[in-house]
Amino acid sequence: MLLMLEQRLLVKQCQESDTLISRSIYNDNTAIDSDRYYKVRPSYTLLNEALQQFGVFSEHLSIDERMVRYFGRHGCEMYMKGKPVKFGYKLWILSSFDGYPFYIIPYQGAQ
């Protein structure tokens, strides 16, 4: 009896999380502009606000490029020969000397 109740609760929680994920819409698809990352741009905006809110700025900053591994198809996917991560998305990151990121911008190609 207890096992059946636990299974029902687990199924209910999974269904609720699926509903939450399927209904989380970040942008209006009718207002597409030239931004190739328009679907995830609000997520980057929220992430950058949180990074700036909790980070302590220092005098010594650097701009780094970082690759995020991805093997799917997208117009912004890049191939970098001789890098550990050869296929993926390129990110420009403003970070402190100890590696804390303050601002992240996805690279969209020549603009």
PDB file of N, CA and C in Angstrom:
ATOM      1  N   MET A   1       0.827  -1.196   0.000  1.00  0.00           N
ATOM      2  CA  MET A   1       0.000   0.000   0.000  1.00  0.00           C
ATOM      3  C   MET A   1       0.873   1.263   0.000  1.00  0.00           C
ATOM      4  N   LEU A   2       1.878   1.272   0.864  1.00  0.00           N
ATOM      5  CA  LEU A   2       2.754   2.434   0.959  1.00  0.00           C
ATOM      6  C   LEU A   2       3.562   2.616  -0.327  1.00  0.00           C
ATOM      7  N   LEU A   3       4.014   1.519  -0.913  1.00  0.00           N
ATOM      8  CA  LEU A   3       4.777   1.582  -2.155  1.00  0.00           C
ATOM      9  C   LEU A   3       3.932   2.158  -3.290  1.00  0.00           C
ATOM     10  N   MET A   4       2.660   1.774  -3.351  1.00  0.00           N
ATOM     11  CA  MET A   4       1.769   2.290  -4.382  1.00  0.00           C
ATOM     12  C   MET A   4       1.549   3.799  -4.216  1.00  0.00           C
ATOM     13  N   LEU A   5       1.422   4.236  -2.987  1.00  0.00           N
ATOM     14  CA  LEU A   5       1.237   5.659  -2.715  1.00  0.00           C
ATOM     15  C   LEU A   5       2.482   6.447  -3.119  1.00  0.00           C
ATOM     16  N   GLU A   6       3.658   5.903  -2.820  1.00  0.00           N
ATOM     17  CA  GLU A   6       4.897   6.568  -3.208  1.00  0.00           C
ATOM     18  C   GLU A   6       5.021   6.656  -4.726  1.00  0.00           C
ATOM     19  N   GLN A   7       4.626   5.605  -5.417  1.00  0.00           N
ATOM     20  CA  GLN A   7       4.685   5.615  -6.876  1.00  0.00           C
ATOM     21  C   GLN A   7       3.743   6.664  -7.454  1.00  0.00           C
ATOM     22  N   ARG A   8       2.561   6.785  -6.889  1.00  0.00           N
ATOM     23  CA  ARG A   8       1.610   7.797  -7.370  1.00  0.00           C
ATOM     24  C   ARG A   8       2.154   9.203  -7.146  1.00  0.00           C
ATOM     25  N   LEU A   9       2.760   9.432  -5.980  1.00  0.00           N
ATOM     26  CA  LEU A   9       3.329  10.748  -5.706  1.00  0.00           C
ATOM     27  C   LEU A   9       4.477  11.060  -6.661  1.00  0.00           C
ATOM     28  N   LEU A  10       5.294  10.064  -6.942  1.00  0.00           N
ATOM     29  CA  LEU A  10       6.407  10.257  -7.862  1.00  0.00           C
ATOM     30  C   LEU A  10       5.909  10.578  -9.267  1.00  0.00           C
ATOM     31  N   VAL A  11       4.902   9.859  -9.727  1.00  0.00           N
ATOM     32  CA  VAL A  11       4.327  10.118 -11.053  1.00  0.00           C
ATOM     33  C   VAL A  11       3.723  11.515 -11.100  1.00  0.00           C
ATOM     34  N   LYS A  12       3.048  11.918 -10.043  1.00  0.00           N
ATOM     35  CA  LYS A  12       2.436  13.245  -9.995  1.00  0.00           C
ATOM     36  C   LYS A  12       3.506  14.338 -10.046  1.00  0.00           C
ATOM     37  N   GLN A  13       4.600  14.154  -9.305  1.00  0.00           N
ATOM     38  CA  GLN A  13       5.674  15.144  -9.320  1.00  0.00           C
ATOM     39  C   GLN A  13       6.308  15.249 -10.702  1.00  0.00           C
ATOM     40  N   CYS A  14       6.500  14.116 -11.357  1.00  0.00           N
ATOM     41  CA  CYS A  14       7.077  14.132 -12.705  1.00  0.00           C
ATOM     42  C   CYS A  14       6.155  14.841 -13.689  1.00  0.00           C
ATOM     43  N   GLN A  15       4.865  14.604 -13.582  1.00  0.00           N
ATOM     44  CA  GLN A  15       3.913  15.257 -14.474  1.00  0.00           C
ATOM     45  C   GLN A  15       3.886  16.761 -14.230  1.00  0.00           C
ATOM     46  N   GLU A  16       3.974  17.167 -12.968  1.00  0.00           N
ATOM     47  CA  GLU A  16       3.975  18.596 -12.663  1.00  0.00           C
ATOM     48  C   GLU A  16       5.225  19.270 -13.210  1.00  0.00           C
ATOM     49  N   SER A  17       6.381  18.622 -13.088  1.00  0.00           N
ATOM     50  CA  SER A  17       7.606  19.228 -13.606  1.00  0.00           C
ATOM     51  C   SER A  17       7.583  19.277 -15.131  1.00  0.00           C
ATOM     52  N   ASP A  18       7.013  18.261 -15.790  1.00  0.00           N
ATOM     53  CA  ASP A  18       6.882  18.297 -17.245  1.00  0.00           C
ATOM     54  C   ASP A  18       5.969  19.436 -17.679  1.00  0.00           C
ATOM     55  N   THR A  19       4.897  19.653 -16.952  1.00  0.00           N
ATOM     56  CA  THR A  19       3.983  20.751 -17.263  1.00  0.00           C
ATOM     57  C   THR A  19       4.684  22.087 -17.089  1.00  0.00           C
ATOM     58  N   LEU A  20       5.455  22.227 -16.031  1.00  0.00           N
ATOM     59  CA  LEU A  20       6.169  23.470 -15.778  1.00  0.00           C
ATOM     60  C   LEU A  20       7.182  23.748 -16.884  1.00  0.00           C
ATOM     61  N   ILE A  21       7.925  22.734 -17.287  1.00  0.00           N
ATOM     62  CA  ILE A  21       8.927  22.914 -18.331  1.00  0.00           C
ATOM     63  C   ILE A  21       8.266  23.212 -19.672  1.00  0.00           C
ATOM     64  N   SER A  22       7.173  22.538 -19.985  1.00  0.00           N
ATOM     65  CA  SER A  22       6.532  22.746 -21.282  1.00  0.00           C
ATOM     66  C   SER A  22       5.843  24.105 -21.374  1.00  0.00           C
ATOM     67  N   ARG A  23       5.522  24.714 -20.258  1.00  0.00           N
ATOM     68  CA  ARG A  23       4.831  26.005 -20.284  1.00  0.00           C
ATOM     69  C   ARG A  23       5.754  27.185 -20.038  1.00  0.00           C
ATOM     70  N   SER A  24       7.027  26.936 -19.858  1.00  0.00           N
ATOM     71  CA  SER A  24       7.954  28.039 -19.614  1.00  0.00           C
ATOM     72  C   SER A  24       8.400  28.616 -20.954  1.00  0.00           C
ATOM     73  N   ILE A  25       7.709  29.640 -21.402  1.00  0.00           N
ATOM     74  CA  ILE A  25       8.003  30.310 -22.663  1.00  0.00           C
ATOM     75  C   ILE A  25       8.677  31.628 -22.320  1.00  0.00           C
ATOM     76  N   TYR A  26       9.836  31.857 -22.916  1.00  0.00           N
ATOM     77  CA  TYR A  26      10.614  33.033 -22.566  1.00  0.00           C
ATOM     78  C   TYR A  26      10.410  34.209 -23.504  1.00  0.00           C
ATOM     79  N   ASN A  27       9.962  33.975 -24.717  1.00  0.00           N
ATOM     80  CA  ASN A  27       9.887  35.077 -25.665  1.00  0.00           C
ATOM     81  C   ASN A  27       8.690  34.932 -26.597  1.00  0.00           C
ATOM     82  N   ASP A  28       8.477  35.967 -27.372  1.00  0.00           N
ATOM     83  CA  ASP A  28       7.390  36.008 -28.342  1.00  0.00           C
ATOM     84  C   ASP A  28       7.949  35.616 -29.710  1.00  0.00           C
ATOM     85  N   ASN A  29       7.490  34.510 -30.258  1.00  0.00           N
ATOM     86  CA  ASN A  29       8.014  34.027 -31.533  1.00  0.00           C
ATOM     87  C   ASN A  29       7.577  34.871 -32.723  1.00  0.00           C
ATOM     88  N   THR A  30       6.608  35.748 -32.539  1.00  0.00           N
ATOM     89  CA  THR A  30       6.187  36.592 -33.654  1.00  0.00           C
ATOM     90  C   THR A  30       7.102  37.797 -33.824  1.00  0.00           C
ATOM     91  N   ALA A  31       7.901  38.099 -32.826  1.00  0.00           N
ATOM     92  CA  ALA A  31       8.785  39.268 -32.874  1.00  0.00           C
ATOM     93  C   ALA A  31      10.239  38.834 -33.017  1.00  0.00           C
ATOM     94  N   ILE A  32      10.529  38.015 -34.014  1.00  0.00           N
ATOM     95  CA  ILE A  32      11.888  37.524 -34.231  1.00  0.00           C
ATOM     96  C   ILE A  32      12.695  38.618 -34.924  1.00  0.00           C
ATOM     97  N   ASP A  33      13.866  38.929 -34.347  1.00  0.00           N
ATOM     98  CA  ASP A  33      14.735  39.916 -34.973  1.00  0.00           C
ATOM     99  C   ASP A  33      15.990  39.209 -35.485  1.00  0.00           C
ATOM    100  N   SER A  34      17.052  39.942 -35.694  1.00  0.00           N
ATOM    101  CA  SER A  34      18.260  39.353 -36.280  1.00  0.00           C
ATOM    102  C   SER A  34      19.109  38.595 -35.264  1.00  0.00           C
ATOM    103  N   ASP A  35      18.696  38.539 -34.025  1.00  0.00           N
ATOM    104  CA  ASP A  35      19.437  37.828 -32.992  1.00  0.00           C
ATOM    105  C   ASP A  35      19.272  36.326 -33.187  1.00  0.00           C
ATOM    106  N   ARG A  36      20.370  35.620 -33.382  1.00  0.00           N
ATOM    107  CA  ARG A  36      20.292  34.173 -33.602  1.00  0.00           C
ATOM    108  C   ARG A  36      19.980  33.407 -32.323  1.00  0.00           C
ATOM    109  N   TYR A  37      20.189  34.034 -31.197  1.00  0.00           N
ATOM    110  CA  TYR A  37      19.917  33.399 -29.907  1.00  0.00           C
ATOM    111  C   TYR A  37      18.649  33.967 -29.265  1.00  0.00           C
ATOM    112  N   TYR A  38      17.682  34.377 -30.072  1.00  0.00           N
ATOM    113  CA  TYR A  38      16.512  35.055 -29.530  1.00  0.00           C
ATOM    114  C   TYR A  38      15.715  34.180 -28.576  1.00  0.00           C
ATOM    115  N   LYS A  39      15.765  32.868 -28.729  1.00  0.00           N
ATOM    116  CA  LYS A  39      14.985  31.997 -27.838  1.00  0.00           C
ATOM    117  C   LYS A  39      15.594  31.893 -26.454  1.00  0.00           C
ATOM    118  N   VAL A  40      16.900  31.986 -26.346  1.00  0.00           N
ATOM    119  CA  VAL A  40      17.555  31.855 -25.039  1.00  0.00           C
ATOM    120  C   VAL A  40      18.109  33.177 -24.525  1.00  0.00           C
ATOM    121  N   ARG A  41      17.928  34.261 -25.259  1.00  0.00           N
ATOM    122  CA  ARG A  41      18.444  35.566 -24.831  1.00  0.00           C
ATOM    123  C   ARG A  41      17.905  35.985 -23.463  1.00  0.00           C
ATOM    124  N   PRO A  42      16.616  35.791 -23.153  1.00  0.00           N
ATOM    125  CA  PRO A  42      16.148  36.139 -21.807  1.00  0.00           C
ATOM    126  C   PRO A  42      16.857  35.345 -20.707  1.00  0.00           C
ATOM    127  N   SER A  43      17.229  34.112 -20.985  1.00  0.00           N
ATOM    128  CA  SER A  43      17.964  33.319 -19.994  1.00  0.00           C
ATOM    129  C   SER A  43      19.345  33.910 -19.758  1.00  0.00           C
ATOM    130  N   TYR A  44      20.017  34.337 -20.829  1.00  0.00           N
ATOM    131  CA  TYR A  44      21.321  34.977 -20.671  1.00  0.00           C
ATOM    132  C   TYR A  44      21.196  36.292 -19.912  1.00  0.00           C
ATOM    133  N   THR A  45      20.127  37.034 -20.152  1.00  0.00           N
ATOM    134  CA  THR A  45      19.914  38.291 -19.441  1.00  0.00           C
ATOM    135  C   THR A  45      19.756  38.050 -17.948  1.00  0.00           C
ATOM    136  N   LEU A  46      18.940  37.069 -17.584  1.00  0.00           N
ATOM    137  CA  LEU A  46      18.765  36.742 -16.164  1.00  0.00           C
ATOM    138  C   LEU A  46      20.062  36.245 -15.537  1.00  0.00           C
ATOM    139  N   LEU A  47      20.802  35.421 -16.266  1.00  0.00           N
ATOM    140  CA  LEU A  47      22.071  34.907 -15.763  1.00  0.00           C
ATOM    141  C   LEU A  47      23.063  36.041 -15.531  1.00  0.00           C
ATOM    142  N   ASN A  48      23.170  36.971 -16.479  1.00  0.00           N
ATOM    143  CA  ASN A  48      24.103  38.085 -16.337  1.00  0.00           C
ATOM    144  C   ASN A  48      23.724  38.995 -15.177  1.00  0.00           C
ATOM    145  N   GLU A  49      22.431  39.223 -14.980  1.00  0.00           N
ATOM    146  CA  GLU A  49      21.997  40.030 -13.835  1.00  0.00           C
ATOM    147  C   GLU A  49      22.377  39.363 -12.523  1.00  0.00           C
ATOM    148  N   ALA A  50      22.190  38.047 -12.438  1.00  0.00           N
ATOM    149  CA  ALA A  50      22.538  37.324 -11.213  1.00  0.00           C
ATOM    150  C   ALA A  50      24.047  37.316 -10.988  1.00  0.00           C
ATOM    151  N   LEU A  51      24.825  37.148 -12.051  1.00  0.00           N
ATOM    152  CA  LEU A  51      26.282  37.146 -11.910  1.00  0.00           C
ATOM    153  C   LEU A  51      26.790  38.494 -11.419  1.00  0.00           C
ATOM    154  N   GLN A  52      26.221  39.580 -11.921  1.00  0.00           N
ATOM    155  CA  GLN A  52      26.652  40.907 -11.494  1.00  0.00           C
ATOM    156  C   GLN A  52      26.174  41.233 -10.089  1.00  0.00           C
ATOM    157  N   GLN A  53      25.046  40.674  -9.706  1.00  0.00           N
ATOM    158  CA  GLN A  53      24.499  40.950  -8.379  1.00  0.00           C
ATOM    159  C   GLN A  53      25.348  40.314  -7.285  1.00  0.00           C
ATOM    160  N   PHE A  54      25.835  39.099  -7.515  1.00  0.00           N
ATOM    161  CA  PHE A  54      26.537  38.372  -6.468  1.00  0.00           C
ATOM    162  C   PHE A  54      28.051  38.434  -6.591  1.00  0.00           C
ATOM    163  N   GLY A  55      28.569  38.974  -7.663  1.00  0.00           N
ATOM    164  CA  GLY A  55      30.015  39.047  -7.843  1.00  0.00           C
ATOM    165  C   GLY A  55      30.585  40.329  -7.275  1.00  0.00           C
ATOM    166  N   VAL A  56      31.862  40.279  -6.920  1.00  0.00           N
ATOM    167  CA  VAL A  56      32.579  41.453  -6.444  1.00  0.00           C
ATOM    168  C   VAL A  56      33.558  41.838  -7.545  1.00  0.00           C
ATOM    169  N   PHE A  57      33.348  43.009  -8.151  1.00  0.00           N
ATOM    170  CA  PHE A  57      34.203  43.427  -9.255  1.00  0.00           C
ATOM    171  C   PHE A  57      35.608  43.714  -8.753  1.00  0.00           C
ATOM    172  N   SER A  58      36.571  43.376  -9.571  1.00  0.00           N
ATOM    173  CA  SER A  58      37.961  43.654  -9.247  1.00  0.00           C
ATOM    174  C   SER A  58      38.548  44.554 -10.328  1.00  0.00           C
ATOM    175  N   GLU A  59      39.764  45.029 -10.105  1.00  0.00           N
ATOM    176  CA  GLU A  59      40.401  45.911 -11.076  1.00  0.00           C
ATOM    177  C   GLU A  59      40.926  45.143 -12.281  1.00  0.00           C
ATOM    178  N   HIS A  60      41.273  43.897 -12.075  1.00  0.00           N
ATOM    179  CA  HIS A  60      41.883  43.098 -13.135  1.00  0.00           C
ATOM    180  C   HIS A  60      40.833  42.173 -13.747  1.00  0.00           C
ATOM    181  N   LEU A  61      40.374  42.532 -14.944  1.00  0.00           N
ATOM    182  CA  LEU A  61      39.373  41.741 -15.654  1.00  0.00           C
ATOM    183  C   LEU A  61      39.974  41.216 -16.951  1.00  0.00           C
ATOM    184  N   SER A  62      39.416  40.132 -17.446  1.00  0.00           N
ATOM    185  CA  SER A  62      39.864  39.591 -18.728  1.00  0.00           C
ATOM    186  C   SER A  62      38.654  39.160 -19.545  1.00  0.00           C
ATOM    187  N   ILE A  63      38.821  39.169 -20.854  1.00  0.00           N
ATOM    188  CA  ILE A  63      37.786  38.689 -21.762  1.00  0.00           C
ATOM    189  C   ILE A  63      38.276  37.362 -22.324  1.00  0.00           C
ATOM    190  N   ASP A  64      37.549  36.313 -22.034  1.00  0.00           N
ATOM    191  CA  ASP A  64      37.929  34.968 -22.453  1.00  0.00           C
ATOM    192  C   ASP A  64      36.908  34.433 -23.443  1.00  0.00           C
ATOM    193  N   GLU A  65      37.343  33.509 -24.263  1.00  0.00           N
ATOM    194  CA  GLU A  65      36.406  32.782 -25.111  1.00  0.00           C
ATOM    195  C   GLU A  65      36.324  31.359 -24.587  1.00  0.00           C
ATOM    196  N   ARG A  66      35.125  30.830 -24.597  1.00  0.00           N
ATOM    197  CA  ARG A  66      34.901  29.484 -24.087  1.00  0.00           C
ATOM    198  C   ARG A  66      33.980  28.758 -25.054  1.00  0.00           C
ATOM    199  N   MET A  67      34.223  27.482 -25.237  1.00  0.00           N
ATOM    200  CA  MET A  67      33.392  26.662 -26.112  1.00  0.00           C
ATOM    201  C   MET A  67      32.488  25.777 -25.270  1.00  0.00           C
ATOM    202  N   VAL A  68      31.221  25.721 -25.643  1.00  0.00           N
ATOM    203  CA  VAL A  68      30.253  24.827 -25.013  1.00  0.00           C
ATOM    204  C   VAL A  68      29.995  23.706 -26.007  1.00  0.00           C
ATOM    205  N   ARG A  69      30.265  22.483 -25.601  1.00  0.00           N
ATOM    206  CA  ARG A  69      30.164  21.329 -26.499  1.00  0.00           C
ATOM    207  C   ARG A  69      28.723  21.143 -26.991  1.00  0.00           C
ATOM    208  N   TYR A  70      28.587  20.981 -28.313  1.00  0.00           N
ATOM    209  CA  TYR A  70      27.275  20.770 -28.927  1.00  0.00           C
ATOM    210  C   TYR A  70      27.482  20.102 -30.276  1.00  0.00           C
ATOM    211  N   PHE A  71      26.752  19.027 -30.541  1.00  0.00           N
ATOM    212  CA  PHE A  71      26.900  18.300 -31.795  1.00  0.00           C
ATOM    213  C   PHE A  71      25.642  18.369 -32.658  1.00  0.00           C
ATOM    214  N   GLY A  72      24.668  19.179 -32.290  1.00  0.00           N
ATOM    215  CA  GLY A  72      23.448  19.300 -33.077  1.00  0.00           C
ATOM    216  C   GLY A  72      23.646  20.254 -34.241  1.00  0.00           C
ATOM    217  N   ARG A  73      22.541  20.712 -34.785  1.00  0.00           N
ATOM    218  CA  ARG A  73      22.592  21.638 -35.912  1.00  0.00           C
ATOM    219  C   ARG A  73      22.017  22.981 -35.497  1.00  0.00           C
ATOM    220  N   HIS A  74      22.789  24.013 -35.751  1.00  0.00           N
ATOM    221  CA  HIS A  74      22.365  25.373 -35.465  1.00  0.00           C
ATOM    222  C   HIS A  74      23.272  26.302 -36.256  1.00  0.00           C
ATOM    223  N   GLY A  75      22.775  27.445 -36.623  1.00  0.00           N
ATOM    224  CA  GLY A  75      23.555  28.380 -37.421  1.00  0.00           C
ATOM    225  C   GLY A  75      24.756  28.968 -36.710  1.00  0.00           C
ATOM    226  N   CYS A  76      24.784  28.931 -35.407  1.00  0.00           N
ATOM    227  CA  CYS A  76      25.884  29.524 -34.645  1.00  0.00           C
ATOM    228  C   CYS A  76      26.902  28.502 -34.167  1.00  0.00           C
ATOM    229  N   GLU A  77      26.698  27.255 -34.507  1.00  0.00           N
ATOM    230  CA  GLU A  77      27.649  26.230 -34.094  1.00  0.00           C
ATOM    231  C   GLU A  77      28.981  26.464 -34.807  1.00  0.00           C
ATOM    232  N   MET A  78      30.075  26.261 -34.088  1.00  0.00           N
ATOM    233  CA  MET A  78      31.396  26.516 -34.652  1.00  0.00           C
ATOM    234  C   MET A  78      32.274  25.277 -34.576  1.00  0.00           C
ATOM    235  N   TYR A  79      33.263  25.236 -35.452  1.00  0.00           N
ATOM    236  CA  TYR A  79      34.288  24.197 -35.422  1.00  0.00           C
ATOM    237  C   TYR A  79      35.616  24.893 -35.169  1.00  0.00           C
ATOM    238  N   MET A  80      36.310  24.487 -34.116  1.00  0.00           N
ATOM    239  CA  MET A  80      37.599  25.080 -33.761  1.00  0.00           C
ATOM    240  C   MET A  80      38.657  23.980 -33.815  1.00  0.00           C
ATOM    241  N   LYS A  81      39.452  23.998 -34.844  1.00  0.00           N
ATOM    242  CA  LYS A  81      40.489  22.984 -35.015  1.00  0.00           C
ATOM    243  C   LYS A  81      41.577  23.185 -33.954  1.00  0.00           C
ATOM    244  N   GLY A  82      42.026  22.089 -33.383  1.00  0.00           N
ATOM    245  CA  GLY A  82      43.105  22.153 -32.400  1.00  0.00           C
ATOM    246  C   GLY A  82      42.656  22.484 -30.990  1.00  0.00           C
ATOM    247  N   LYS A  83      41.369  22.573 -30.748  1.00  0.00           N
ATOM    248  CA  LYS A  83      40.854  22.858 -29.403  1.00  0.00           C
ATOM    249  C   LYS A  83      40.348  21.569 -28.766  1.00  0.00           C
ATOM    250  N   PRO A  84      40.313  21.482 -27.441  1.00  0.00           N
ATOM    251  CA  PRO A  84      39.765  20.284 -26.784  1.00  0.00           C
ATOM    252  C   PRO A  84      38.292  20.063 -27.113  1.00  0.00           C
ATOM    253  N   VAL A  85      37.524  21.146 -27.183  1.00  0.00           N
ATOM    254  CA  VAL A  85      36.116  21.074 -27.590  1.00  0.00           C
ATOM    255  C   VAL A  85      36.060  21.611 -29.016  1.00  0.00           C
ATOM    256  N   LYS A  86      35.924  20.718 -29.982  1.00  0.00           N
ATOM    257  CA  LYS A  86      36.012  21.120 -31.389  1.00  0.00           C
ATOM    258  C   LYS A  86      34.698  21.651 -31.950  1.00  0.00           C
ATOM    259  N   PHE A  87      33.567  21.086 -31.540  1.00  0.00           N
ATOM    260  CA  PHE A  87      32.260  21.504 -32.041  1.00  0.00           C
ATOM    261  C   PHE A  87      31.457  22.102 -30.901  1.00  0.00           C
ATOM    262  N   GLY A  88      30.803  23.220 -31.155  1.00  0.00           N
ATOM    263  CA  GLY A  88      29.944  23.781 -30.129  1.00  0.00           C
ATOM    264  C   GLY A  88      29.692  25.260 -30.330  1.00  0.00           C
ATOM    265  N   TYR A  89      29.237  25.880 -29.267  1.00  0.00           N
ATOM    266  CA  TYR A  89      28.949  27.310 -29.256  1.00  0.00           C
ATOM    267  C   TYR A  89      30.099  28.050 -28.607  1.00  0.00           C
ATOM    268  N   LYS A  90      30.394  29.207 -29.139  1.00  0.00           N
ATOM    269  CA  LYS A  90      31.458  30.034 -28.591  1.00  0.00           C
ATOM    270  C   LYS A  90      30.826  31.111 -27.716  1.00  0.00           C
ATOM    271  N   LEU A  91      31.356  31.283 -26.525  1.00  0.00           N
ATOM    272  CA  LEU A  91      30.883  32.304 -25.600  1.00  0.00           C
ATOM    273  C   LEU A  91      32.019  33.270 -25.300  1.00  0.00           C
ATOM    274  N   TRP A  92      31.709  34.555 -25.261  1.00  0.00           N
ATOM    275  CA  TRP A  92      32.651  35.560 -24.778  1.00  0.00           C
ATOM    276  C   TRP A  92      32.286  35.840 -23.333  1.00  0.00           C
ATOM    277  N   ILE A  93      33.290  35.774 -22.453  1.00  0.00           N
ATOM    278  CA  ILE A  93      33.038  35.892 -21.021  1.00  0.00           C
ATOM    279  C   ILE A  93      33.944  36.960 -20.429  1.00  0.00           C
ATOM    280  N   LEU A  94      33.346  37.931 -19.765  1.00  0.00           N
ATOM    281  CA  LEU A  94      34.087  38.918 -18.991  1.00  0.00           C
ATOM    282  C   LEU A  94      34.243  38.349 -17.595  1.00  0.00           C
ATOM    283  N   SER A  95      35.480  38.081 -17.187  1.00  0.00           N
ATOM    284  CA  SER A  95      35.690  37.415 -15.901  1.00  0.00           C
ATOM    285  C   SER A  95      36.805  38.097 -15.123  1.00  0.00           C
ATOM    286  N   SER A  96      36.829  37.807 -13.824  1.00  0.00           N
ATOM    287  CA  SER A  96      37.875  38.341 -12.962  1.00  0.00           C
ATOM    288  C   SER A  96      39.126  37.481 -13.091  1.00  0.00           C
ATOM    289  N   PHE A  97      40.206  37.911 -12.453  1.00  0.00           N
ATOM    290  CA  PHE A  97      41.463  37.172 -12.560  1.00  0.00           C
ATOM    291  C   PHE A  97      41.374  35.788 -11.923  1.00  0.00           C
ATOM    292  N   ASP A  98      40.440  35.596 -10.985  1.00  0.00           N
ATOM    293  CA  ASP A  98      40.298  34.282 -10.355  1.00  0.00           C
ATOM    294  C   ASP A  98      39.259  33.400 -11.056  1.00  0.00           C
ATOM    295  N   GLY A  99      38.671  33.879 -12.156  1.00  0.00           N
ATOM    296  CA  GLY A  99      37.795  33.043 -12.967  1.00  0.00           C
ATOM    297  C   GLY A  99      36.309  33.254 -12.769  1.00  0.00           C
ATOM    298  N   TYR A 100      35.887  34.178 -11.904  1.00  0.00           N
ATOM    299  CA  TYR A 100      34.455  34.413 -11.707  1.00  0.00           C
ATOM    300  C   TYR A 100      33.898  35.170 -12.912  1.00  0.00           C
ATOM    301  N   PRO A 101      32.875  34.637 -13.583  1.00  0.00           N
ATOM    302  CA  PRO A 101      32.315  35.331 -14.753  1.00  0.00           C
ATOM    303  C   PRO A 101      31.366  36.452 -14.319  1.00  0.00           C
ATOM    304  N   PHE A 102      31.514  37.617 -14.957  1.00  0.00           N
ATOM    305  CA  PHE A 102      30.626  38.742 -14.672  1.00  0.00           C
ATOM    306  C   PHE A 102      29.592  38.949 -15.774  1.00  0.00           C
ATOM    307  N   TYR A 103      29.946  38.604 -16.997  1.00  0.00           N
ATOM    308  CA  TYR A 103      29.040  38.840 -18.121  1.00  0.00           C
ATOM    309  C   TYR A 103      29.340  37.813 -19.206  1.00  0.00           C
ATOM    310  N   ILE A 104      28.304  37.221 -19.787  1.00  0.00           N
ATOM    311  CA  ILE A 104      28.462  36.184 -20.801  1.00  0.00           C
ATOM    312  C   ILE A 104      27.674  36.584 -22.046  1.00  0.00           C
ATOM    313  N   ILE A 105      28.345  36.563 -23.192  1.00  0.00           N
ATOM    314  CA  ILE A 105      27.709  36.885 -24.468  1.00  0.00           C
ATOM    315  C   ILE A 105      27.956  35.727 -25.431  1.00  0.00           C
ATOM    316  N   PRO A 106      26.914  35.126 -25.992  1.00  0.00           N
ATOM    317  CA  PRO A 106      27.145  34.083 -27.000  1.00  0.00           C
ATOM    318  C   PRO A 106      27.570  34.705 -28.328  1.00  0.00           C
ATOM    319  N   TYR A 107      28.547  34.101 -28.965  1.00  0.00           N
ATOM    320  CA  TYR A 107      29.064  34.578 -30.249  1.00  0.00           C
ATOM    321  C   TYR A 107      28.109  34.159 -31.363  1.00  0.00           C
ATOM    322  N   GLN A 108      27.715  35.122 -32.215  1.00  0.00           N
ATOM    323  CA  GLN A 108      26.738  34.859 -33.274  1.00  0.00           C
ATOM    324  C   GLN A 108      27.345  34.865 -34.663  1.00  0.00           C
ATOM    325  N   GLY A 109      28.634  35.005 -34.765  1.00  0.00           N
ATOM    326  CA  GLY A 109      29.257  35.122 -36.075  1.00  0.00           C
ATOM    327  C   GLY A 109      29.480  36.588 -36.398  1.00  0.00           C
ATOM    328  N   ALA A 110      29.940  36.863 -37.597  1.00  0.00           N
ATOM    329  CA  ALA A 110      30.200  38.237 -38.009  1.00  0.00           C
ATOM    330  C   ALA A 110      28.900  39.028 -38.026  1.00  0.00           C
ATOM    331  N   GLN A 111      28.955  40.213 -37.462  1.00  0.00           N
ATOM    332  CA  GLN A 111      27.748  41.050 -37.385  1.00  0.00           C
ATOM    333  C   GLN A 111      27.957  42.348 -38.131  1.00  0.00           C
TER     334      GLN A 111
END
